[in-house]
Coordinates of C-alpha atoms and ligand atoms in Angstrom, one line a residue:
X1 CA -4.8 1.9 22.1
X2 CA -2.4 0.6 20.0
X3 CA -1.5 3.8 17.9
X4 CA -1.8 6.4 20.6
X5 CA 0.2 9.5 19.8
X6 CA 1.1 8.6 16.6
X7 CA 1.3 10.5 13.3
X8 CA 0.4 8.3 10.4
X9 CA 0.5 9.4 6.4
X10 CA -1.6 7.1 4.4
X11 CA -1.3 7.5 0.4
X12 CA -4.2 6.0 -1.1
X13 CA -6.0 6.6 1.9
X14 CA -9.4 7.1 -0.2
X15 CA -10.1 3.4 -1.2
X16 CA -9.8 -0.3 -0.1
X17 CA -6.7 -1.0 1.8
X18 CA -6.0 2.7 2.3
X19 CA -9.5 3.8 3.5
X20 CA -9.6 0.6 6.0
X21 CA -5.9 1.1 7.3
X22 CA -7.2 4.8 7.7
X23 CA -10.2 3.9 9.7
X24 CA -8.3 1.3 11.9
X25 CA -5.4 3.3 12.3
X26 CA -7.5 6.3 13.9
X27 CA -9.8 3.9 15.8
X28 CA -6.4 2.7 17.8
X29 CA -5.8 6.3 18.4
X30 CA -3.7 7.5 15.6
X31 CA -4.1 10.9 14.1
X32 CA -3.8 10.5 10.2
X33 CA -3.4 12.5 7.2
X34 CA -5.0 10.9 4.4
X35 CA -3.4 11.0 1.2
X36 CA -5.2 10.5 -2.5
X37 CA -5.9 12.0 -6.2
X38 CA -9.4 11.2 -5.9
X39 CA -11.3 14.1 -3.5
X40 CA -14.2 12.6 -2.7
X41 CA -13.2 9.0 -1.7
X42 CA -10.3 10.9 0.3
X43 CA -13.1 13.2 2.0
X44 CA -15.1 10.6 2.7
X45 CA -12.5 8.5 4.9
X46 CA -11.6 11.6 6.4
X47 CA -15.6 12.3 7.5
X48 CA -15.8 8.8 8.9
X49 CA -13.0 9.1 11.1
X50 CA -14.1 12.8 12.4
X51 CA -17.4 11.5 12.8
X52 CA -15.9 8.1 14.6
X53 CA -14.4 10.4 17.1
X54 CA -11.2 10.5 15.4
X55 CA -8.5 12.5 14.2
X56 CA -7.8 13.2 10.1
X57 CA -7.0 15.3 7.5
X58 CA -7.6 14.8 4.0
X59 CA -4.0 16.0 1.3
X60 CA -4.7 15.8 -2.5
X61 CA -1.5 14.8 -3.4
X62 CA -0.4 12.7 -6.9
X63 CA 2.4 10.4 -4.9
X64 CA 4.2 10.6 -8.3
X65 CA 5.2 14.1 -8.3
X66 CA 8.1 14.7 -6.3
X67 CA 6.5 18.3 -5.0
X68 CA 3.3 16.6 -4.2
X69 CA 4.7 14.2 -2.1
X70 CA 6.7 17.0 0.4
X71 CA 3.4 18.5 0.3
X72 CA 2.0 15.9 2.1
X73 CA 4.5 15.4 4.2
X74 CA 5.0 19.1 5.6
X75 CA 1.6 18.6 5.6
X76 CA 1.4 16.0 8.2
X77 CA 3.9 17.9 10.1
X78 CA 2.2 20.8 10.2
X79 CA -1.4 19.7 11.0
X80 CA -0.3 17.1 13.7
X81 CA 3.4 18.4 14.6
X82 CA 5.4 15.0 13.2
X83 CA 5.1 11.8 11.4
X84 CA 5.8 8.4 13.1
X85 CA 4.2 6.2 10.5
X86 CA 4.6 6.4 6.4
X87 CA 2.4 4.0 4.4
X88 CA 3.2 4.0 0.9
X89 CA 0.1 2.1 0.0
X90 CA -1.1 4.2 -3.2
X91 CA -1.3 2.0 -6.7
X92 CA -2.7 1.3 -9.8
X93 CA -3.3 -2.0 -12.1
X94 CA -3.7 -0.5 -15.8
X95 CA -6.5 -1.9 -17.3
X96 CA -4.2 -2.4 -20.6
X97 CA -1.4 -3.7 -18.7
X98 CA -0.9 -7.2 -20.3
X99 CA 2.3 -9.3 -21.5
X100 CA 5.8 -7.6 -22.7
X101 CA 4.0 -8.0 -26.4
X102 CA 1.3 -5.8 -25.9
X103 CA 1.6 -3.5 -23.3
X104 CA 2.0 0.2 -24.5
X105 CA 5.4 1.9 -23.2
X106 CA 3.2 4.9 -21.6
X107 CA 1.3 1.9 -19.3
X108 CA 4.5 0.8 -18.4
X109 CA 5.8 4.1 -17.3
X110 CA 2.8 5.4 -16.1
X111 CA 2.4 2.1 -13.7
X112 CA 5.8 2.4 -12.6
X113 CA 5.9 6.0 -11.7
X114 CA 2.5 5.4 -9.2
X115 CA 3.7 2.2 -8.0
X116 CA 7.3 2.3 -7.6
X117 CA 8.6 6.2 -7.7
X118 CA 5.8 7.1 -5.5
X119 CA 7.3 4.6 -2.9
X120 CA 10.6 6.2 -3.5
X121 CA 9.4 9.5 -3.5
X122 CA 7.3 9.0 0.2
X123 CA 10.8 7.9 1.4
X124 CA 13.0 10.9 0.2
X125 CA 10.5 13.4 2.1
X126 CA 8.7 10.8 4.6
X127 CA 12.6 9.4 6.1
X128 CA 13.8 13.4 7.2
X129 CA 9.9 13.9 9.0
X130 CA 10.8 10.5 10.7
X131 CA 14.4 11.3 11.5
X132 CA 12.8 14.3 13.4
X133 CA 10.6 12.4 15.1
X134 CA 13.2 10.1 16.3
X135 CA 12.2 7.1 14.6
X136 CA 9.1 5.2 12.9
X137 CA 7.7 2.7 10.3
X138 CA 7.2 2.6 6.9
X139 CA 5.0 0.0 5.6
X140 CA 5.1 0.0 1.6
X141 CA 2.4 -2.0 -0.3
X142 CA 3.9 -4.3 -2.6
X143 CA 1.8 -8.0 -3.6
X144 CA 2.1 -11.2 -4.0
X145 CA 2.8 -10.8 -7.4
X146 CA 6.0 -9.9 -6.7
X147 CA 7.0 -13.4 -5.4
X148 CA 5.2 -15.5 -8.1
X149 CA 4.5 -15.4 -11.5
X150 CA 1.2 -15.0 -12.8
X151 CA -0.7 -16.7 -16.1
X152 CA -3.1 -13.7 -16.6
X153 CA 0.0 -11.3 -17.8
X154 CA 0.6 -7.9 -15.9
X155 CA 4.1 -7.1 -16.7
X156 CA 4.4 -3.5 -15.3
X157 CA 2.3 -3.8 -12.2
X158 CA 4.1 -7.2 -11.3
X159 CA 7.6 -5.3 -12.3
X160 CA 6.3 -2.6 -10.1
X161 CA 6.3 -4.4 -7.1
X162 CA 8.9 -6.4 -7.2
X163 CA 10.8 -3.2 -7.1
X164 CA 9.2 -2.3 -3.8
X165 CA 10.6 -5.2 -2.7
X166 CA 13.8 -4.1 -3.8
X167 CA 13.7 -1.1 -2.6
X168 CA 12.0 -2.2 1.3
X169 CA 15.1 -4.3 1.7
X170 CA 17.7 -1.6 0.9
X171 CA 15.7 1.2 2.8
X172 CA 15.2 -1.3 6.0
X173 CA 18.8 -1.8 6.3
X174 CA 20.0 1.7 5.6
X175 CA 18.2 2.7 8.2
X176 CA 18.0 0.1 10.5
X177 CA 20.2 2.1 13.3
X178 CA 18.0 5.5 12.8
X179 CA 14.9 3.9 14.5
X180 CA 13.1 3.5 11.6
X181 CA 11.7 0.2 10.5
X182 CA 10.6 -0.6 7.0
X183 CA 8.5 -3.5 6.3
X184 CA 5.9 -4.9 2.9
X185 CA 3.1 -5.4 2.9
X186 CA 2.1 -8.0 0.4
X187 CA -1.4 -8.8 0.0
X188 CA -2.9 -11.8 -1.6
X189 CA -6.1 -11.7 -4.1
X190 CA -8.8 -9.2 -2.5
X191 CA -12.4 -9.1 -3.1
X192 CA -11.7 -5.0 -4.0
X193 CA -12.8 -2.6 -6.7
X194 CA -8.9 -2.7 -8.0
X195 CA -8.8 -6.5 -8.9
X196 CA -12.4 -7.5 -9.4
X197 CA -11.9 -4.9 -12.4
X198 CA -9.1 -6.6 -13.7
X199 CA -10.8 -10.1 -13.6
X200 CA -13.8 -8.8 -15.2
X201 CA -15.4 -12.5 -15.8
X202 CA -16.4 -15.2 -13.7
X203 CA -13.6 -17.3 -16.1
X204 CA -11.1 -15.0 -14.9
X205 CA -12.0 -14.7 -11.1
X206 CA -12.3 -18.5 -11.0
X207 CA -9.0 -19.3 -12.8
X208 CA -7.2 -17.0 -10.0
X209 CA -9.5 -18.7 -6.7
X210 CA -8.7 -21.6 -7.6
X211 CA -4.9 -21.2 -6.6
X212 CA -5.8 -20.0 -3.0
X213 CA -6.1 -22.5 -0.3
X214 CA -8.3 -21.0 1.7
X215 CA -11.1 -20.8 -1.5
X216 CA -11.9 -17.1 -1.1
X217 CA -10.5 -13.8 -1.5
X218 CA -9.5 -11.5 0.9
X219 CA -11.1 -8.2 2.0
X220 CA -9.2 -5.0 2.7
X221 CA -10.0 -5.0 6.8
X222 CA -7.6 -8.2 6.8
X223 CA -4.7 -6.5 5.1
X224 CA -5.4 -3.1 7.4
X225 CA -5.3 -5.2 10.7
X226 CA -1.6 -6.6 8.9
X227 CA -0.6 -3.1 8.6
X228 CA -1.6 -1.9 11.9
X229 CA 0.7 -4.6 13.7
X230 CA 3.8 -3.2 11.0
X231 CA 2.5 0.6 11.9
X232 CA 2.6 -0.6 16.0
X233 CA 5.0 -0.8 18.3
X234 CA 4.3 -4.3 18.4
X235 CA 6.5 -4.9 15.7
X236 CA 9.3 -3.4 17.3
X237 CA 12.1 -6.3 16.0
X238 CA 10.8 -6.5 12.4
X239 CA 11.9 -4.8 9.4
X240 CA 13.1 -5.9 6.0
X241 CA 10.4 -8.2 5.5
X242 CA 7.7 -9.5 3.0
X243 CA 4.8 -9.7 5.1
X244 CA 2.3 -12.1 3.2
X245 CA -1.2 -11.7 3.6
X246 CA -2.6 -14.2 1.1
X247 CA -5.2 -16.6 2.1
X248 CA -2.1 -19.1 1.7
X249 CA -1.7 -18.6 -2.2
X250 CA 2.2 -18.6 -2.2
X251 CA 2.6 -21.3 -0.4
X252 CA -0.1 -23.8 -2.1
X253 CA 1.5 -25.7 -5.2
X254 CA -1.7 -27.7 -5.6
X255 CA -4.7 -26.6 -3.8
X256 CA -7.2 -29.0 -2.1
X257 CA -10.6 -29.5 -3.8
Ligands
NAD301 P1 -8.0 0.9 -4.6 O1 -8.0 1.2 -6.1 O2 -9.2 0.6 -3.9 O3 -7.2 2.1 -3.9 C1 -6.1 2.8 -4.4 C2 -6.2 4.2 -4.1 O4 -5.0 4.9 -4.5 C3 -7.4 5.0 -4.8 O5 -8.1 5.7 -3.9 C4 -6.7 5.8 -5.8 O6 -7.4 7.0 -6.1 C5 -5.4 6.1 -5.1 N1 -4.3 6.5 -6.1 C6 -4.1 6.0 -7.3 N2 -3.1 6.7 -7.9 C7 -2.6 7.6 -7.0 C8 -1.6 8.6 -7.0 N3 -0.8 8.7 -8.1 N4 -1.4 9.4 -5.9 C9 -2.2 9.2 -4.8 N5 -3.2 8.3 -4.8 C10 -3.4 7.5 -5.8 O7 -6.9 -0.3 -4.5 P2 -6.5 -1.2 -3.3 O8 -6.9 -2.6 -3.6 O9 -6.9 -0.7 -2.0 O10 -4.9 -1.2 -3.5 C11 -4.1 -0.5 -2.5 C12 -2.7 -1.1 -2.7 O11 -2.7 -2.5 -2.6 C13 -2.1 -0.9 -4.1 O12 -0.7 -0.6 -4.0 C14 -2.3 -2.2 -4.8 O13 -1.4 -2.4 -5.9 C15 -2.1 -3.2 -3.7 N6 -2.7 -4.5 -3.8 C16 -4.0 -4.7 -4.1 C17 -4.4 -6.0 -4.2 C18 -5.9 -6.3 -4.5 O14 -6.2 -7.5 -4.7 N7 -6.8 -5.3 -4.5 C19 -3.6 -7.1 -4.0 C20 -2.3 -6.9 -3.8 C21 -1.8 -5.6 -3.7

């Protein structure tokens, strides 16, 4: 198994990517403390797992409240005795969130407090539970937003992520020489709750296909077997990076009929 006697913290562990990365994690042996604001999608991942065989608890925890997130962490410590793997993965896309124009202060902060302070707040508790353990990986979810610009406007969400990038970089050389590897995790379009909510016409959906090569969205399960490699061993010599998942979107400049 590729995850044996590992620890792994998931935040937004009760949905898409999270739930997925959850269920894959503890399927290649992991033990896994799933993280989330939302109980019952949280619970629910955690009764799959147990009744996979598996190992998880479930932590209510708001990643954007600094006490919330050493919660979670102590918590991963305590129920499982360390933590080896950190995957920032929580986030939101506000439904109001639109150009510089029209989007309301309070989305803006509210956006980047989830997406980008709850990255930074993981890593202030997460990095001393992995120092203890002698090393691991953090896997923060950023997007491909954050490497292209967009016509359908999102200012905060794509401001969001660019400062995981930002922040990925600086953390994966900082502690480069401690063991601990951080890596992002940049997903393409997916075929998930999150996005087909924001493009909420077939107009919309059609105007963003239409820029990926391969003609499809994704589906969370791809972007959890991404973050298993990063949350491996396997990826022992990589960190710093911007690990695309995209169907090929940021690379097309015209796409193929
Ligand atoms: P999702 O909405 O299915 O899951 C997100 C989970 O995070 C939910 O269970 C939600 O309750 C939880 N959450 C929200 N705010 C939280 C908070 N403050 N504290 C703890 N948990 C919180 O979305 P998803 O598509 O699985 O997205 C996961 C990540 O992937 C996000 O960071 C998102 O921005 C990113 N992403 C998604 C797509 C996409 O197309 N869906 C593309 C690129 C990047």
């Amino acid at each position: 198994m590729r995850l044996s006697d590992k620890v792994a913290l998931i935040t937004g562990g009760g949905s898409g990517i999270g739930r997925e990365s959850a269920l894959l994690f503890a399927a290649e042996g992991a033990s896994v403390v799933v993280v989330d604001i939302e109980d019952k999608g949280g619970n629910d991942t955690v009764a799959a797992i147990t009744k996979a065989g598996g190992r998880a608890r479930y932590v209510n925890a708001d990643v954007a409240k600094a006490s919330d997130a050493e919660r979670m962490v102590a918590s991963a410590e305590q129920t499982f005795g360390k933590l080896s793997v950190l995957f920032n993965n929580a986030g939101i896309m506000h439904s109001r969130d639109d150009d510089a124009v029209s989007t309301e202060e309070e989305v803006w902060d509210l956006t980047m407090n989830v997406n980008a302070k709850g990255v930074f707040l993981g890593c202030k508790y997460g990095i001393p539970a992995l120092r203890r353990a002698k090393g691991g990986s953090i896997i923060n979810t950023a997007s491909f937003v954050a490497l292209m610009g967009a016509a359908t406007p999102q200012i905060a969400y794509t401001a969001s992520k660019g400062a995981v990038l930002a922040l990925t970089r600086e953390l994966a050389v900082v502690h480069a020489r401690e063991n601990i590897r951080v890596n992002a995790l940049c997903p393409g379009p997916l075929r998930t709750e999150m996005l087909m909510k924001f493009l909420d016409t077939d107009a919309k959906k059609q105007r963003r296909l239409v820029h990926i090569p391969m003609g499809r969205f994704g589906v969370a399960q791809e972007i959890a077997r991404a973050a298993l490699f990063l949350a491996s061993d396997e990826s022992s010599f990589v960190t710093g990076t911007e690990f695309l998942v995209d169907g090929g979107i940021t690379a097309a400049y015209v796409t193929a009929e």
